[in-house]
Coordinates of C-alpha atoms in Angstrom, one line a residue:
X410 CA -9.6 3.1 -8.1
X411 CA -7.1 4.9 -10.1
X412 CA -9.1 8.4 -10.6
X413 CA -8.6 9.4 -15.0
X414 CA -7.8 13.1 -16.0
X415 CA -11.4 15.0 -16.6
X416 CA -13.3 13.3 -13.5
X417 CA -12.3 16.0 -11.4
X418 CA -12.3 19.9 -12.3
X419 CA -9.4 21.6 -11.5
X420 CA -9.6 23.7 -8.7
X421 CA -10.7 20.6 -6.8
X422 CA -7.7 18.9 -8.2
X423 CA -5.8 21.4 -7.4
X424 CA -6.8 21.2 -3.6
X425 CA -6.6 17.6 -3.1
X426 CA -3.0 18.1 -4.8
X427 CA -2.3 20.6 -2.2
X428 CA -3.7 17.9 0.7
X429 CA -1.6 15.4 -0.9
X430 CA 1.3 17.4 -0.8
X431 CA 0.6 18.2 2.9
X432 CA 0.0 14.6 3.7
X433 CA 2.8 13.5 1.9
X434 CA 5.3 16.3 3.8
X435 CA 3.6 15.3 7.3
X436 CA 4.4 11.7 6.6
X437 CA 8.0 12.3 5.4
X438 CA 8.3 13.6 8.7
X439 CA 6.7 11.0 11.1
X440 CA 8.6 8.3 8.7
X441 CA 11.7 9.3 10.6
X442 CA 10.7 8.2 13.5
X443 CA 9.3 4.5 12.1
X444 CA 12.0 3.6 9.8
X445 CA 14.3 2.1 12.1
X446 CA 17.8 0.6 9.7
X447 CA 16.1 -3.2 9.0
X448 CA 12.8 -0.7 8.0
X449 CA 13.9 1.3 5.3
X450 CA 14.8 -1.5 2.4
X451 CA 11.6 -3.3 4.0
X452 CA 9.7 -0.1 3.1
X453 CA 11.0 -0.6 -0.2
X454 CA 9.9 -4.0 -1.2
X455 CA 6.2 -3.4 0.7
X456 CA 6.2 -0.5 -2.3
X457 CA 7.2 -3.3 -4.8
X458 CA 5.0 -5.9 -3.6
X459 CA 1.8 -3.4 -3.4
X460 CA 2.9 -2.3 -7.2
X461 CA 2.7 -6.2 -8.2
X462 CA -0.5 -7.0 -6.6
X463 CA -2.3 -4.0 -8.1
X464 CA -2.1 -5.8 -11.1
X465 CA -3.7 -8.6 -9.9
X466 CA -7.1 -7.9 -10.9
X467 CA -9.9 -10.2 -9.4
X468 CA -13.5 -10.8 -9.9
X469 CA -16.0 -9.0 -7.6
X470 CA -19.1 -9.3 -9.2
X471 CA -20.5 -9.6 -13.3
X472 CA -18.6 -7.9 -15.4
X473 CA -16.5 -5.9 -12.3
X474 CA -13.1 -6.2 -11.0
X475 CA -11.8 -5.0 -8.0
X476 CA -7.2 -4.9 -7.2
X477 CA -5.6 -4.3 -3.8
X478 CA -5.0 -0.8 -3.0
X479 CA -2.5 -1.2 -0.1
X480 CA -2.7 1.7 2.3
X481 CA -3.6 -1.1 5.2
X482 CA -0.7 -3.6 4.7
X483 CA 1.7 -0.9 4.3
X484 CA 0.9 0.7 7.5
X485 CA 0.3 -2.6 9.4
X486 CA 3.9 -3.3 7.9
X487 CA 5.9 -0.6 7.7
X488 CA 4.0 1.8 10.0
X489 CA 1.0 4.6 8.8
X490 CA 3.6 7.6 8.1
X491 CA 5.7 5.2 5.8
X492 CA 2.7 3.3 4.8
X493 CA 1.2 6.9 3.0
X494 CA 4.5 7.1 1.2
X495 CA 4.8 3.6 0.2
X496 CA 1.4 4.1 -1.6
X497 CA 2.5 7.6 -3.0
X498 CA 5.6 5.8 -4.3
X499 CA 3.3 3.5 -6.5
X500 CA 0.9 6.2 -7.7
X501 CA 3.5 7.9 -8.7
X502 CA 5.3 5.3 -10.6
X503 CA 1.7 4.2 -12.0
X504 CA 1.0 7.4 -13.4
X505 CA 4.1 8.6 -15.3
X506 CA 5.4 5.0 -16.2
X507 CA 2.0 2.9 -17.0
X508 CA -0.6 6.2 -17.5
X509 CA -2.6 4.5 -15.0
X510 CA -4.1 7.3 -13.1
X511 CA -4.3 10.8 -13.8
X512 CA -1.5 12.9 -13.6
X513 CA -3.5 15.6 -12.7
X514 CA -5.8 13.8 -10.6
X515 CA -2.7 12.7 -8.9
X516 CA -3.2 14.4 -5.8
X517 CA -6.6 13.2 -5.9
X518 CA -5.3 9.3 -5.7
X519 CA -2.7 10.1 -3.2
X520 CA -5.9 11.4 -0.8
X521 CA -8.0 8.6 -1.7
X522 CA -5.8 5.6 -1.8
X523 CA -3.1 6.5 0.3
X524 CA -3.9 8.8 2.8
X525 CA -7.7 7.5 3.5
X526 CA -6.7 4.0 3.0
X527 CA -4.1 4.3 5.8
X528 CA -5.9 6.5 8.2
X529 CA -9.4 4.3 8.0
X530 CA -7.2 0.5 8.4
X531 CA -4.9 1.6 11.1
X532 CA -7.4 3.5 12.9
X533 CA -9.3 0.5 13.2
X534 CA -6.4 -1.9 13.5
X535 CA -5.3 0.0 16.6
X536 CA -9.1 0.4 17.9
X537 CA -9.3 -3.7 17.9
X538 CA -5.8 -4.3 19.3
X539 CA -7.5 -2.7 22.0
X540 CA -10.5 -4.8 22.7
X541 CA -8.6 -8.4 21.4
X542 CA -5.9 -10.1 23.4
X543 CA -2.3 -9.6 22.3
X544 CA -1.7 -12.1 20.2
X545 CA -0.6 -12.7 16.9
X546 CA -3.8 -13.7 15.7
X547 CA -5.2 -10.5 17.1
X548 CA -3.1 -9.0 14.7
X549 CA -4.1 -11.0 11.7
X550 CA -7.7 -10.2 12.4
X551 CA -7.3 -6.6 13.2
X552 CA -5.9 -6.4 9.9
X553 CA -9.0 -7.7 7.8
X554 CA -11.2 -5.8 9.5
X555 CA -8.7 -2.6 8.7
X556 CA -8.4 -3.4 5.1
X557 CA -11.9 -4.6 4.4
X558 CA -13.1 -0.9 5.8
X559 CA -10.4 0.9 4.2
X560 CA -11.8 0.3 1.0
X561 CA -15.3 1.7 0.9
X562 CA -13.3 4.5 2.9
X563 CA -12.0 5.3 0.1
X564 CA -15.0 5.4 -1.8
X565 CA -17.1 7.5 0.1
X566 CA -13.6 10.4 -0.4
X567 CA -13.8 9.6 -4.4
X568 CA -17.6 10.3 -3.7
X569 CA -17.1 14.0 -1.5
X570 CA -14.5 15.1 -4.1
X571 CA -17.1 14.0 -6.9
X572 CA -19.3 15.8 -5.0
X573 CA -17.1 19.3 -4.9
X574 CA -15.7 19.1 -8.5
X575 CA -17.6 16.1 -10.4
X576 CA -17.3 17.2 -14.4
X577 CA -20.5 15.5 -15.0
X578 CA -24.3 16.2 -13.9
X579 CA -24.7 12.6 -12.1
X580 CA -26.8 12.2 -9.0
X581 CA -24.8 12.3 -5.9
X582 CA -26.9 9.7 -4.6
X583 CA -26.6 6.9 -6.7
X584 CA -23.0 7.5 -6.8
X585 CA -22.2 6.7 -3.4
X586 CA -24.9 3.9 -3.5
X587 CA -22.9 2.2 -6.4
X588 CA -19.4 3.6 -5.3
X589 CA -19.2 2.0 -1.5
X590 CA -21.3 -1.4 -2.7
X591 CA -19.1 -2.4 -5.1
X592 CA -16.1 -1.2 -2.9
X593 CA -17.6 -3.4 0.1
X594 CA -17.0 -6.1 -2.4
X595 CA -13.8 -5.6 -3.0
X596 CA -12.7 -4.6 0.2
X597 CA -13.1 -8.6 1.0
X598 CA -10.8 -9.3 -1.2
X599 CA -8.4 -6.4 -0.1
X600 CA -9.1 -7.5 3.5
X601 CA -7.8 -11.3 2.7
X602 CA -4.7 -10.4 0.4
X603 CA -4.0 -8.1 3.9
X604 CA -4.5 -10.6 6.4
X605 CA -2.9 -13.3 4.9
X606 CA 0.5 -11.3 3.8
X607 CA 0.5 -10.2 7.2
X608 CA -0.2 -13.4 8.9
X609 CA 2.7 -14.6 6.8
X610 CA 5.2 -12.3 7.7
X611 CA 4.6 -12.7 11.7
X612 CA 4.8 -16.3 11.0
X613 CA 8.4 -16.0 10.1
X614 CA 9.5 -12.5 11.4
X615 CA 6.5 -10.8 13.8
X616 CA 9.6 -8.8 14.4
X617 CA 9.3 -6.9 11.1
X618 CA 5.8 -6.2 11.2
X619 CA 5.4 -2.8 12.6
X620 CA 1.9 -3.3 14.1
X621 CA 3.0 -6.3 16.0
X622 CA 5.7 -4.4 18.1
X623 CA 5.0 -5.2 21.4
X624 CA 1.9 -6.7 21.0
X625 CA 2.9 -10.9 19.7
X626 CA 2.5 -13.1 22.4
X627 CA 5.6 -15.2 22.4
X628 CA 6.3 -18.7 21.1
X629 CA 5.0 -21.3 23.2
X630 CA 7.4 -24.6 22.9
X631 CA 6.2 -28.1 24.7
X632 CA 9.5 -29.0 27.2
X633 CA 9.2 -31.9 29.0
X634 CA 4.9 -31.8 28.9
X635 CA 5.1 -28.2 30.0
X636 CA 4.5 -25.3 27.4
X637 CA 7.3 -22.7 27.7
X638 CA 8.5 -19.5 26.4
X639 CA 10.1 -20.2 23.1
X640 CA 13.0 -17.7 24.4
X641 CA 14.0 -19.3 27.5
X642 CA 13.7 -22.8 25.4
X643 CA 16.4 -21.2 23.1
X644 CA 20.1 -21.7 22.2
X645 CA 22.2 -19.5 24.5
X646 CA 23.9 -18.9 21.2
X647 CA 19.8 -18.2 19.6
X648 CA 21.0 -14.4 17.7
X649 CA 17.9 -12.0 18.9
X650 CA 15.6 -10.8 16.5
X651 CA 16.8 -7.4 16.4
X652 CA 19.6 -8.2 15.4
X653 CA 18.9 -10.8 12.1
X654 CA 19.5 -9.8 8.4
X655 CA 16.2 -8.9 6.8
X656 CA 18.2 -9.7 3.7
X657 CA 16.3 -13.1 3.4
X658 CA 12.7 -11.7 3.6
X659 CA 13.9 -9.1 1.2
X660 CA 14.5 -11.7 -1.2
X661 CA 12.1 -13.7 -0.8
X662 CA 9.6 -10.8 -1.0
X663 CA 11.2 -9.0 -4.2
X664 CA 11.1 -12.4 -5.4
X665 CA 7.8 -13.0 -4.9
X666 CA 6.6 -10.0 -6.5
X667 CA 8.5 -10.0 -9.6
X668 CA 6.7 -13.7 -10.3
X669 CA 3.3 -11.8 -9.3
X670 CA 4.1 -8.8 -11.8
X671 CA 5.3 -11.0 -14.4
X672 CA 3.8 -14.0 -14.6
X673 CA 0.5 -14.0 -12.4
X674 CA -0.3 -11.2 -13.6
X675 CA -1.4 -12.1 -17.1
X676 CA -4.0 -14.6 -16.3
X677 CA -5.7 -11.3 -13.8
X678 CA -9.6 -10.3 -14.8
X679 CA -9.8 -7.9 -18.1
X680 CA -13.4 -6.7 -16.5
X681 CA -13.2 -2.9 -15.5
X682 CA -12.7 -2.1 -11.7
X683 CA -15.0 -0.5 -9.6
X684 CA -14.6 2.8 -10.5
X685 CA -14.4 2.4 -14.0
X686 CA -17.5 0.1 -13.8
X687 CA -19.6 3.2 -12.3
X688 CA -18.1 5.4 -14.3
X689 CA -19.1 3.5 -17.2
X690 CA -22.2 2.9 -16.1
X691 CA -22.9 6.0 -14.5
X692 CA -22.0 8.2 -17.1
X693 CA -19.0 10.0 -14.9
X694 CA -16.3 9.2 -17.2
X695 CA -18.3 11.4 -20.2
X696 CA -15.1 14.1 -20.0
X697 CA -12.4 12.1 -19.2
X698 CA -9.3 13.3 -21.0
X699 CA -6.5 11.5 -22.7
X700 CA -3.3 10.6 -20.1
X701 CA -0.8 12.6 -20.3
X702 CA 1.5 9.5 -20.4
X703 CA -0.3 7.7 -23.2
X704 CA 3.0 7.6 -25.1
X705 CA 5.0 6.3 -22.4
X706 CA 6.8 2.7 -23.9
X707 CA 5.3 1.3 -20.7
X708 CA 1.5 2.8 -21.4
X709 CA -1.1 0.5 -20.0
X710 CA 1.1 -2.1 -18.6
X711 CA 2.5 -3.4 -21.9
X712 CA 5.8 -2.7 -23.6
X713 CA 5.9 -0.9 -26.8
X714 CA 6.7 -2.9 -29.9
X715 CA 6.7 -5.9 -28.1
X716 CA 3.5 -7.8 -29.6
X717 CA 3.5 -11.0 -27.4
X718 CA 1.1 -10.1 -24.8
X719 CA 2.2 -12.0 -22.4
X720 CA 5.9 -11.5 -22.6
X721 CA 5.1 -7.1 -23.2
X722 CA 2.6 -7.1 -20.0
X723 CA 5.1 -9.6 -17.9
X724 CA 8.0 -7.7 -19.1
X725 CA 6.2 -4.4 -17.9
X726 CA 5.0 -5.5 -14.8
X727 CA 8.9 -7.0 -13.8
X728 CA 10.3 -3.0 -14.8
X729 CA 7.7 -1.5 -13.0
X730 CA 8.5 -3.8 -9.5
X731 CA 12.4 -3.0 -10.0
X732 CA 11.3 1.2 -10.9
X733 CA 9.1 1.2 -8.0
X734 CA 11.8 -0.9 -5.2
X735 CA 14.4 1.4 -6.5
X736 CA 12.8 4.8 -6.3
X737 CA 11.0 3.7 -3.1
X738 CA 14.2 2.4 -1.4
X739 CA 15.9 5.6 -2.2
X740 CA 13.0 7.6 -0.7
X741 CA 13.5 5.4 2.6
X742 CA 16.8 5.3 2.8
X743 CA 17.1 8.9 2.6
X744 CA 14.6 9.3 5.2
X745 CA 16.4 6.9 7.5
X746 CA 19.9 9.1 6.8
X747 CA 17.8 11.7 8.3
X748 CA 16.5 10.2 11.5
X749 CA 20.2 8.7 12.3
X750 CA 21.3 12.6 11.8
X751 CA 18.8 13.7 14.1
X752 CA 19.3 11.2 16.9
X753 CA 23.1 12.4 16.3
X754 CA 22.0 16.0 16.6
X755 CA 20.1 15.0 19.8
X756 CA 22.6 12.9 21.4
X757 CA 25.8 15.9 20.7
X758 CA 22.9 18.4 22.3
X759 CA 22.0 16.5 25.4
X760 CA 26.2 15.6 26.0
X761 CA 26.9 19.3 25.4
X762 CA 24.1 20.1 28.1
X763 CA 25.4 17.9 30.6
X764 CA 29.2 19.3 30.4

């Protein structure tokens, strides 16, 4: 759902821009608070991982693709706050490495697939933790139904911002008609990739997975015919989850997504997306304007003067995971500097205020 230059006038751009930038500041902000020290070089791989599976295009219906767009396993992961910068961190990385996705429509992508994505899937995550009973498959579920709404969420915002600044004289009507049903579609497939990366975390860390805190029913372990708390079952010597390395699921993660990005990758659907697909067919992309980035070695996923495709698009998809961990890590980490600062701030305050 990467939004082209020329889809959106300017002043339009220019506000969502100015959302973005809000968004983007607020989230900065309440990242302090989620980005705990194991958090921040998790944030950084979720970033990677959501940058690999984007390129994972898969069939949604004839002729119509459909790729993850993330905001709900970020903030299920990482927490909503980071989760909007996790997705910024890819857009951005998208549009200036890979001209995928306006550069002035960048605000625009930021609202829709960052900032709706994550508001719409952890809304309703938190809604169902509600109703369902604490457990780890609570979560797992809470998170389909979180992504699979997301999705057309975003949608019906490409659809209002169409609406306010759309270039072309297209019927707002069958816009939204063919802009949410084909997102409904792919929001299935967004709501699976989501459920089972999440399901697969809390099967070997729920302690990692930031919309689990507190919520993961514990381990049950059969002692002597009677089911038992994994904990009191334990070692003495068992080291507590708070205090394990994340190094291994970092790893394994990064891992993971540089063989998505560079290998996987080239067998993903050639068919247009959603929003190309109605753009196409709806005559909305009549003005869209060149990238800005078309001349960037990296320009649509390929690398310049490479002509095997599969080694240019593999070796393209492995820079843009290490690009996108890097930057990203550096954003979280620097974030996480400032929240141990803080807390120092707070603590020297409140020891000064009791002398």
């Amino acid at each position: 759902m990467h939004v082209p230059d020329g889809f959106i006038d300017a002043p339009v751009s220019i506000a969502a821009g100015v959302a973005a930038a809000g968004a983007v500041a607020v989230s900065l902000r309440g990242a302090r608070r989620e980005l705990e020290e194991k958090a921040a070089p998790l944030a950084g791989l979720v970033a990677a991982f959501i940058f690999a599976v984007q390129m994972l295009n898969f069939p949604v219906a004839a002729g119509t693709s459909g790729h993850l767009l993330g905001g709900a396993l970020a903030a299920i992961l990482v927490g909503p706050y980071t989760g909007v910068l996790c997705v910024s961190v890819v857009l951005l990385m998208q549009g200036v490495l890979f001209a995928d996705g306006g550069l002035t429509a960048l605000g625009v992508n930021v609202m829709n697939m960052a900032v709706v994505t994550v508001v719409v899937a952890y809304a309703v995550f938190r809604g169902l933790l509600k109703l369902l009973p604490g457990t780890r498959r609570s979560v797992t579920v809470a998170a389909f139904a979180g992504a699979l709404l997301s999705v057309p969420g975003a949608a019906v915002m490409f659809t209002l911002l169409y609406a306010l600044g759309g270039t072309t004289d297209v019927p707002l009507g069958k816009v939204f008609t063919a802009m949410v049903g084909v997102h409904v579609l792919i929001g299935i497939g967004e709501a699976v990739i989501t459920a089972a990366t999440v399901g697969a975390v809390l099967a070997v860390r729920p302690d990692l997975v930031h919309g689990a805190r507190g919520l993961a029913a514990p381990l049950k372990l059969r002692v002597g015919g009677k089911l038992v708390d994994a904990a009191s079952a334990a070692a003495p010597a068992a080291v507590p989850a708070a205090a394990r390395s994340v190094k291994p699921v970092w790893i394994t993660g990064l891992a993971t997504a540089l063989v998505l990005a560079g290998v996987v990758s080239f067998y993903a659907s050639t068919s247009p997306d959603g929003l190309e697909k109605v753009a196409a067919d709806k005559g909305i992309d009549q003005n869209v304007k060149e990238h800005a980035s078309a001349g960037s070695p990296l320009a649509d996923y390929s690398v310049k003067d490479v002509d095997d495709a599969r080694l240019s698009g593999g070796l393209a998809g492995v820079i843009g995971v290490g690009a996108t961990v890097a930057v990203g890590t550096g954003i979280f980490w620097t974030v996480r500097r400032r929240r141990a600062e803080d807390l120092t701030a707070a603590s020297t305050s409140s020891a000064t205020s009791a002398v």
